[in-house]
């Protein structure tokens, strides 16, 4: 951990576990390190990054918190919630990391390894998911290794992550907006706010102009194999990504099959999602056929990632 913190301080790129997915960290104040981070991921530089800090008081040096933001931080930090807030006057996060926006995305991760690293390092760490841009997010150190070996300085292995989908992103605008469903269910946030979250524009292409969450590109989180959603029957040669105890027609013909949660548990399904997509992607199947997943709780984030995985890649 000491070596990892030192690497960050020297402008290095360090992958580390958070409770959602593995992140690829760089010193948020070091534009050169951030440029290398974008390069290592092959990520378009207009797609801004989340600044990770160890606690609320560190977050308040970066961004301005109103009463709503404080209520959300109090309820869900540390944890899988990211807040998009106006930058503080002396915000140390490099403009390259915020893609020139006057807002900044901040999160306080709960994972003990992430907390330890942030405390040792002392400053903010920007960290996108530690995968090649457009690939499925990593939920184990081995996933990071297979995407980024040779392109980054260090991987801290903290075992498989607990949540398995990225943080929920809330834009703290006049009316708070759900920019990305994720590890905190929308309903839990709405209970704290006492009102519904605005929804982002339905059409993902609408993001390309003046993006609210510029990272929400239509094709994202994508395996190389074609993905077919809401499968109720399986064609020969297809791989099956199942959910729940009841198998679809023709499942015995599947080239490969994995079940996100045989007992139909959405939390378990989220934890398995990206790892199973990666595993099925390696089976040389014609298609990954995915059974319907209910949209409650973490199901909203799961369905969001599945829809993106199913968009044809360009
Ligand atoms: O769970 C997570 O959030 C993981 C772990 C590593 O913390 N990180 C993650 O980062 O998912 P990334 O880079 O894959 O996704 C960050 C998202 C992108 O969609 C980006 O556009 C959005 O956050 N974002 C960042 N800054 C923003 C801003 N100022 N306004 C709106 N959206 C922003
Ligand atoms: Mg990502």
XYZ file of C-alpha atoms and ligand atoms in Angstrom:
348
model
C 0.000 0.000 0.000
C 2.910 2.346 0.742
C 4.370 1.626 -2.697
C 0.994 2.227 -4.332
C 0.605 5.613 -2.628
C 4.170 6.531 -3.649
C 3.465 5.603 -7.263
C 0.431 7.889 -7.277
C 2.573 10.689 -5.834
C 5.107 10.210 -8.639
C 2.453 10.529 -11.335
C 1.994 6.777 -11.739
C -1.129 4.833 -12.681
C -2.354 2.484 -9.949
C -5.332 0.145 -10.252
C -7.132 -0.520 -6.976
C -10.356 -2.133 -5.778
C -13.432 -0.155 -4.800
C -16.656 -1.802 -3.643
C -18.225 -1.186 -7.093
C -15.536 -2.062 -9.659
C -11.729 -1.745 -9.881
C -10.581 1.799 -10.598
C -7.475 3.042 -12.417
C -6.132 5.827 -10.222
C -4.021 8.880 -10.932
C -3.211 12.004 -8.895
C -6.196 14.298 -9.570
C -3.928 17.384 -9.466
C -1.385 16.018 -11.987
C -2.504 16.771 -15.553
C 0.371 14.792 -17.058
C -0.558 11.668 -15.108
C -4.179 12.130 -16.172
C -3.163 12.437 -19.813
C -1.329 9.104 -19.486
C -4.404 7.622 -17.815
C -6.650 8.571 -20.761
C -4.031 7.097 -23.070
C -3.719 3.833 -21.128
C -7.489 3.336 -21.308
C -7.822 4.549 -24.886
C -10.490 6.873 -23.530
C -11.819 9.969 -25.306
C -10.566 12.964 -23.329
C -13.983 14.650 -23.376
C -15.203 11.976 -20.988
C -14.554 13.350 -17.477
C -13.398 11.357 -14.452
C -14.623 10.833 -10.892
C -12.431 12.274 -8.115
C -12.142 9.848 -5.198
C -11.481 11.147 -1.677
C -11.456 9.513 1.741
C -14.116 11.643 3.440
C -16.578 14.515 3.212
C -14.193 17.206 4.445
C -11.732 16.349 1.648
C -14.646 16.454 -0.795
C -15.579 19.934 0.419
C -12.158 21.238 -0.631
C -12.990 20.212 -4.204
C -16.680 21.051 -4.598
C -19.450 23.228 -3.187
C -22.065 21.281 -1.239
C -25.599 22.604 -0.812
C -28.074 21.125 1.673
C -29.198 18.436 -0.795
C -25.647 17.340 -1.523
C -24.866 17.205 2.199
C -27.937 15.085 2.878
C -26.914 12.608 0.162
C -23.299 12.493 1.340
C -24.468 11.944 4.897
C -26.788 9.104 3.895
C -24.577 7.238 1.403
C -20.863 8.032 1.952
C -18.717 6.106 2.134
C -20.450 4.036 -0.528
C -21.388 3.571 -4.186
C -22.754 7.094 -4.831
C -21.081 9.781 -6.980
C -22.211 13.405 -6.733
C -21.757 15.912 -9.565
C -21.294 19.329 -7.945
C -20.044 22.828 -8.772
C -16.262 23.049 -8.451
C -14.966 24.852 -5.374
C -13.030 28.084 -6.018
C -9.622 26.494 -5.353
C -10.461 23.041 -6.687
C -7.201 21.123 -7.202
C -8.651 18.677 -9.718
C -6.986 19.269 -13.096
C -9.193 20.642 -15.883
C -8.239 17.668 -18.018
C -9.991 15.366 -15.511
C -13.210 17.371 -15.571
C -13.067 17.805 -19.366
C -13.322 21.565 -18.917
C -16.722 21.422 -17.153
C -17.373 23.732 -14.201
C -18.685 20.753 -12.264
C -16.784 17.866 -10.727
C -17.859 14.287 -9.964
C -16.856 13.111 -6.473
C -17.130 9.879 -4.599
C -16.021 8.501 -1.220
C -15.536 4.757 -1.719
C -16.215 2.346 1.155
C -13.726 -0.387 0.228
C -11.071 -0.644 2.986
C -8.230 -0.898 0.437
C -9.460 2.206 -1.408
C -9.842 4.053 1.902
C -6.331 3.042 2.991
C -4.830 4.140 -0.336
C -6.631 7.503 -0.316
C -5.557 8.243 3.252
C -1.936 7.350 2.586
C -1.871 9.396 -0.616
C -3.599 12.336 1.036
C -5.043 14.012 -2.077
C -7.854 13.304 -4.507
C -7.430 10.392 -6.917
C -9.248 10.380 -10.237
C -10.232 6.865 -11.224
C -12.287 5.568 -14.117
C -13.057 1.863 -14.208
C -9.778 0.013 -14.849
C -10.646 -1.406 -18.263
C -9.872 -0.457 -21.837
C -12.394 2.169 -22.929
C -15.591 0.523 -24.104
C -14.847 -2.839 -22.475
C -16.690 -4.443 -19.599
C -15.706 -2.980 -16.195
C -13.323 -5.099 -14.087
C -14.547 -6.782 -10.923
C -11.320 -8.690 -10.184
C -7.603 -7.862 -10.390
C -7.307 -10.507 -13.138
C -9.761 -8.541 -15.302
C -7.584 -5.439 -14.873
C -4.494 -7.456 -15.740
C -6.028 -8.817 -18.934
C -7.027 -5.333 -20.204
C -4.186 -3.137 -18.974
C -1.040 -5.207 -18.292
C 2.001 -3.286 -19.556
C 0.042 -0.025 -19.785
C -0.095 0.849 -16.066
C 2.318 0.844 -13.112
C 0.703 -1.250 -10.404
C -2.394 -3.305 -9.584
C -3.506 -3.632 -5.948
C -5.331 -6.971 -5.672
C -8.145 -6.769 -3.119
C -10.065 -9.813 -4.336
C -13.421 -9.717 -6.124
C -15.546 -6.613 -5.508
C -18.813 -6.720 -3.544
C -21.239 -4.571 -5.551
C -20.219 -5.301 -9.143
C -21.804 -2.326 -10.955
C -20.445 1.220 -10.940
C -21.587 3.931 -8.550
C -24.902 5.707 -9.006
C -24.251 9.236 -10.318
C -26.522 12.045 -9.147
C -26.209 15.530 -10.629
C -26.928 18.005 -7.828
C -28.557 20.551 -10.129
C -31.635 22.654 -9.247
C -33.571 19.442 -9.324
C -31.299 16.461 -8.602
C -30.908 14.219 -11.649
C -30.060 10.549 -11.954
C -27.177 10.648 -14.441
C -26.282 6.965 -14.150
C -28.116 4.207 -12.258
C -25.663 2.195 -10.160
C -24.835 0.632 -6.818
C -27.282 2.726 -4.767
C -30.869 2.067 -5.904
C -32.783 5.126 -7.144
C -35.559 4.564 -4.602
C -33.104 4.766 -1.681
C -31.913 8.171 -2.934
C -35.458 9.419 -3.508
C -36.351 8.463 0.068
C -33.591 10.745 1.365
C -34.510 13.562 -1.039
C -38.220 13.249 -0.368
C -38.905 13.654 -4.096
C -38.292 11.825 -7.363
C -34.984 12.184 -9.193
C -35.161 13.688 -12.669
C -34.360 11.153 -15.364
C -31.616 11.825 -17.908
C -32.668 12.118 -21.556
C -33.828 8.705 -22.838
C -31.979 8.865 -26.131
C -28.294 8.118 -25.482
C -27.361 9.895 -28.743
C -28.769 13.071 -27.204
C -25.713 12.991 -24.926
C -23.261 13.606 -27.726
C -24.007 17.332 -28.013
C -24.057 18.911 -24.585
C -23.582 15.903 -22.364
C -24.941 15.849 -18.824
C -23.046 12.641 -18.135
C -20.715 12.676 -21.101
C -19.528 9.163 -20.334
C -22.862 7.651 -21.094
C -21.925 6.805 -24.661
C -24.451 4.510 -26.309
C -22.068 1.582 -26.698
C -20.179 1.033 -23.475
C -19.571 -1.858 -21.093
C -19.547 -4.004 -24.207
C -18.305 -7.528 -24.766
C -17.056 -8.300 -28.296
C -19.753 -10.922 -28.829
C -23.162 -9.651 -29.937
C -25.620 -9.353 -27.025
C -29.353 -10.152 -27.374
C -31.672 -8.966 -24.588
C -34.915 -10.341 -23.140
C -34.214 -13.804 -24.506
C -37.074 -16.239 -23.910
C -35.629 -18.972 -26.129
C -32.083 -20.048 -26.988
C -30.851 -20.718 -30.518
C -28.137 -23.334 -31.115
C -24.675 -21.794 -30.771
C -25.805 -18.999 -28.466
C -24.388 -18.503 -24.977
C -26.975 -18.015 -22.235
C -26.772 -15.413 -19.477
C -29.613 -16.549 -17.234
C -31.421 -14.957 -14.312
C -33.606 -16.837 -11.845
C -34.658 -20.452 -11.422
C -36.644 -20.965 -14.651
C -34.632 -21.635 -17.810
C -35.745 -20.420 -21.262
C -36.807 -22.774 -24.072
C -33.855 -24.486 -25.749
C -31.425 -23.679 -22.946
C -29.945 -27.192 -23.250
C -28.658 -26.223 -26.724
C -26.672 -23.272 -25.378
C -22.951 -23.208 -26.217
C -22.358 -22.065 -22.628
C -24.554 -20.912 -19.780
C -24.099 -18.904 -16.592
C -26.749 -17.776 -14.136
C -26.481 -14.275 -12.635
C -28.533 -15.484 -9.681
C -30.372 -18.796 -9.651
C -32.461 -17.591 -6.713
C -33.355 -14.371 -8.532
C -31.444 -12.054 -6.191
C -30.563 -8.698 -7.838
C -27.666 -7.891 -5.499
C -26.047 -11.233 -6.293
C -26.746 -10.665 -9.995
C -25.012 -7.251 -9.967
C -21.931 -8.767 -8.343
C -21.747 -11.423 -11.111
C -22.717 -9.283 -14.112
C -19.401 -8.053 -15.550
C -17.426 -11.200 -14.700
C -20.006 -13.435 -16.398
C -20.168 -11.183 -19.475
C -16.378 -11.487 -19.757
C -16.474 -15.259 -19.282
C -19.218 -15.781 -21.886
C -17.435 -13.410 -24.267
C -14.547 -15.916 -24.296
C -16.757 -18.844 -25.423
C -16.737 -18.023 -29.167
C -20.550 -18.099 -29.165
C -22.526 -16.404 -31.977
C -24.471 -14.331 -29.465
C -24.840 -13.869 -25.727
C -28.586 -14.255 -25.081
C -29.635 -12.547 -21.852
C -32.825 -13.400 -19.972
C -35.029 -10.537 -18.732
C -33.978 -9.008 -15.395
C -36.544 -7.126 -13.255
C -35.978 -3.374 -13.067
C -36.272 -2.948 -9.269
C -33.418 -2.010 -6.952
C -30.052 -2.859 -8.536
C -31.988 -4.167 -11.554
C -32.103 -0.620 -12.959
C -28.288 -0.460 -13.067
C -28.026 -4.031 -14.378
C -30.495 -3.327 -17.209
C -28.728 -0.053 -18.038
C -25.383 -1.876 -18.452
C -27.027 -4.700 -20.423
C -28.687 -2.239 -22.825
C -25.323 -0.588 -23.454
C -23.648 -3.963 -23.937
C -26.279 -4.773 -26.578
C -25.679 -1.647 -28.700
C -23.708 -2.667 -31.808
C -20.112 -1.446 -31.546
C -18.789 0.899 -34.193
O -18.085 3.000 -9.376
C -17.536 3.885 -10.039
O -18.038 5.016 -10.193
C -16.173 3.554 -10.667
C -15.181 3.356 -9.534
C -13.779 3.107 -10.037
O -15.226 4.450 -8.661
N -15.756 4.579 -11.545
C -16.344 4.796 -12.744
O -15.746 5.770 -13.494
O -17.312 4.181 -13.144
P -16.000 5.965 -15.036
O -14.927 6.908 -15.459
O -16.054 4.649 -15.732
O -17.377 6.686 -15.123
C -17.481 8.041 -14.703
C -18.749 8.646 -15.182
C -18.733 8.904 -16.673
O -19.980 8.519 -17.211
C -18.540 10.420 -16.746
O -19.067 10.991 -17.901
C -19.294 10.865 -15.507
O -18.937 9.903 -14.551
N -18.838 12.183 -15.057
C -17.648 12.520 -14.559
N -17.577 13.840 -14.279
C -18.765 14.369 -14.604
C -19.333 15.681 -14.553
N -18.650 16.720 -14.102
N -20.600 15.840 -14.977
C -21.312 14.788 -15.420
N -20.835 13.501 -15.505
C -19.581 13.301 -15.100
Mg -16.133 2.893 -17.074
